mmCIF file of C-alpha atoms in Angstrom:
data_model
loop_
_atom_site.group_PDB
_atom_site.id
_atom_site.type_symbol
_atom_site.label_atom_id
_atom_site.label_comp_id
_atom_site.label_asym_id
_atom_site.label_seq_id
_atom_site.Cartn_x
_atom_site.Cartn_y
_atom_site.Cartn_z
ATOM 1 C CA UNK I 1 -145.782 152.359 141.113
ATOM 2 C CA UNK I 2 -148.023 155.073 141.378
ATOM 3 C CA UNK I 3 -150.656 153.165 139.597
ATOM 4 C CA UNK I 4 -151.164 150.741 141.988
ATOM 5 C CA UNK I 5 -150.942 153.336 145.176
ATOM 6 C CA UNK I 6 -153.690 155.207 143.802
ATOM 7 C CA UNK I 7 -155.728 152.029 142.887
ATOM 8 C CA UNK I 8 -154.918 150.588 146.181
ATOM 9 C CA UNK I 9 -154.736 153.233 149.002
ATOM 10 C CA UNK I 10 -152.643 153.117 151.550
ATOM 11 C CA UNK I 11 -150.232 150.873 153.244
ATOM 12 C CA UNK I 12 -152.316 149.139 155.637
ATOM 13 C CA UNK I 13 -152.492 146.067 158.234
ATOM 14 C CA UNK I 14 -155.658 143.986 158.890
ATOM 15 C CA UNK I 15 -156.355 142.524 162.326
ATOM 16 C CA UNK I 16 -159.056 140.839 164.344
ATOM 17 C CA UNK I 17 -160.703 143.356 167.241
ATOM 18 C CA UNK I 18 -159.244 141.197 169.750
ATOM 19 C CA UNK I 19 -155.584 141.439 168.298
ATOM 20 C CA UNK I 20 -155.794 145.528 167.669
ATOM 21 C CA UNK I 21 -156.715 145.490 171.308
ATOM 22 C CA UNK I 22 -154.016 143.175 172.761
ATOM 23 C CA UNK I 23 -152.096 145.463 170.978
ATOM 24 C CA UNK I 24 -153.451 148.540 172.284
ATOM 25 C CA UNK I 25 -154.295 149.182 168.212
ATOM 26 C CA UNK I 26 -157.873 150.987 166.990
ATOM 27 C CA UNK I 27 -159.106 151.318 163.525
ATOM 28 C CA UNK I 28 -157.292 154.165 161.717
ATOM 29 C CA UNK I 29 -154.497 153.792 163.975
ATOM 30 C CA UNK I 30 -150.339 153.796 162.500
ATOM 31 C CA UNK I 31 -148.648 150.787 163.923
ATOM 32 C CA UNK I 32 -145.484 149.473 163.331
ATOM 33 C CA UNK I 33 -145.313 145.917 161.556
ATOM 34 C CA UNK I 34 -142.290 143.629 162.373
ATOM 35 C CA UNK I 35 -141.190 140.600 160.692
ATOM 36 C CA UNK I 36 -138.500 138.319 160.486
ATOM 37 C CA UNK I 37 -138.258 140.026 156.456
ATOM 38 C CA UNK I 38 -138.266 143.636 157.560
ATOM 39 C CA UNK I 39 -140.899 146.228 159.153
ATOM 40 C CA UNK I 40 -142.778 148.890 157.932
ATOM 41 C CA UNK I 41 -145.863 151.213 159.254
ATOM 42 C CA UNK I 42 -149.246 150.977 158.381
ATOM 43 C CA UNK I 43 -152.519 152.177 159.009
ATOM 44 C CA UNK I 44 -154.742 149.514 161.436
ATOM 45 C CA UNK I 45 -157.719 148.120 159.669
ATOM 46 C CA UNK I 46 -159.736 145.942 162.173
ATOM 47 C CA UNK I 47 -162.053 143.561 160.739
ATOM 48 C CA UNK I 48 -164.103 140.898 162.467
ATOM 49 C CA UNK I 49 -163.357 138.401 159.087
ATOM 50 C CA UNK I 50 -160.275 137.830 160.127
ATOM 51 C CA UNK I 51 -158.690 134.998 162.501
ATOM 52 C CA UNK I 52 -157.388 136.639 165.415
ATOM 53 C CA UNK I 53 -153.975 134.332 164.864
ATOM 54 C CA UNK I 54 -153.574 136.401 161.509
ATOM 55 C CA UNK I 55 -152.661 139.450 160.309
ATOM 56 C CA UNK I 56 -152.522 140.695 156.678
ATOM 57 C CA UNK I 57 -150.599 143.081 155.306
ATOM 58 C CA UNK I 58 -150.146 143.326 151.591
ATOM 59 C CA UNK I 59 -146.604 142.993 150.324
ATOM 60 C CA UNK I 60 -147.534 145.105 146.835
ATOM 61 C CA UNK I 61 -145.726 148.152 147.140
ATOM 62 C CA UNK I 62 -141.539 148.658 147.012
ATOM 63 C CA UNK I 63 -139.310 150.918 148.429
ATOM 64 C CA UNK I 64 -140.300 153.676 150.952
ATOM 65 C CA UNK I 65 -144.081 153.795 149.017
ATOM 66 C CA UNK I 66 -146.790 154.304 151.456
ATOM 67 C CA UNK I 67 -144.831 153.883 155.108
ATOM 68 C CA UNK I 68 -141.818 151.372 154.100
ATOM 69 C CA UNK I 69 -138.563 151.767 155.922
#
């Protein structure tokens, strides 16, 4: 969908400050995102909006596009 990559940017994963840096994570940072439905990379994206219990990562590309194993 190389619509959507170029409207959307990059793969990415949003965290709260105080997650990225439990995690040993900065802004701009790669970081490897595991879940009980697969894993992928993604560039860090820390953002005081969000809960520091949460982290979003959008689920809009397929495949390998943008950092998917």
């Amino acid at each position: 969908m190389p619509e959507l990559a170029e409207a959307a940017g990059e793969m990415f994963v949003q965290v709260h400050p105080d997650t990225a840096a439990a995690q040993g994570l900065s802004h701009g940072d790669v970081a490897d995102v595991v879940s009980r439905r697969g894993r992928t990379r993604a560039t860090v994206r820390v953002d005081e909006d969000m809960r520091p219990d949460v982290v979003f990562l959008p689920f809009h590309w397929g495949g390998t596009a943008h950092g998917g194993d």
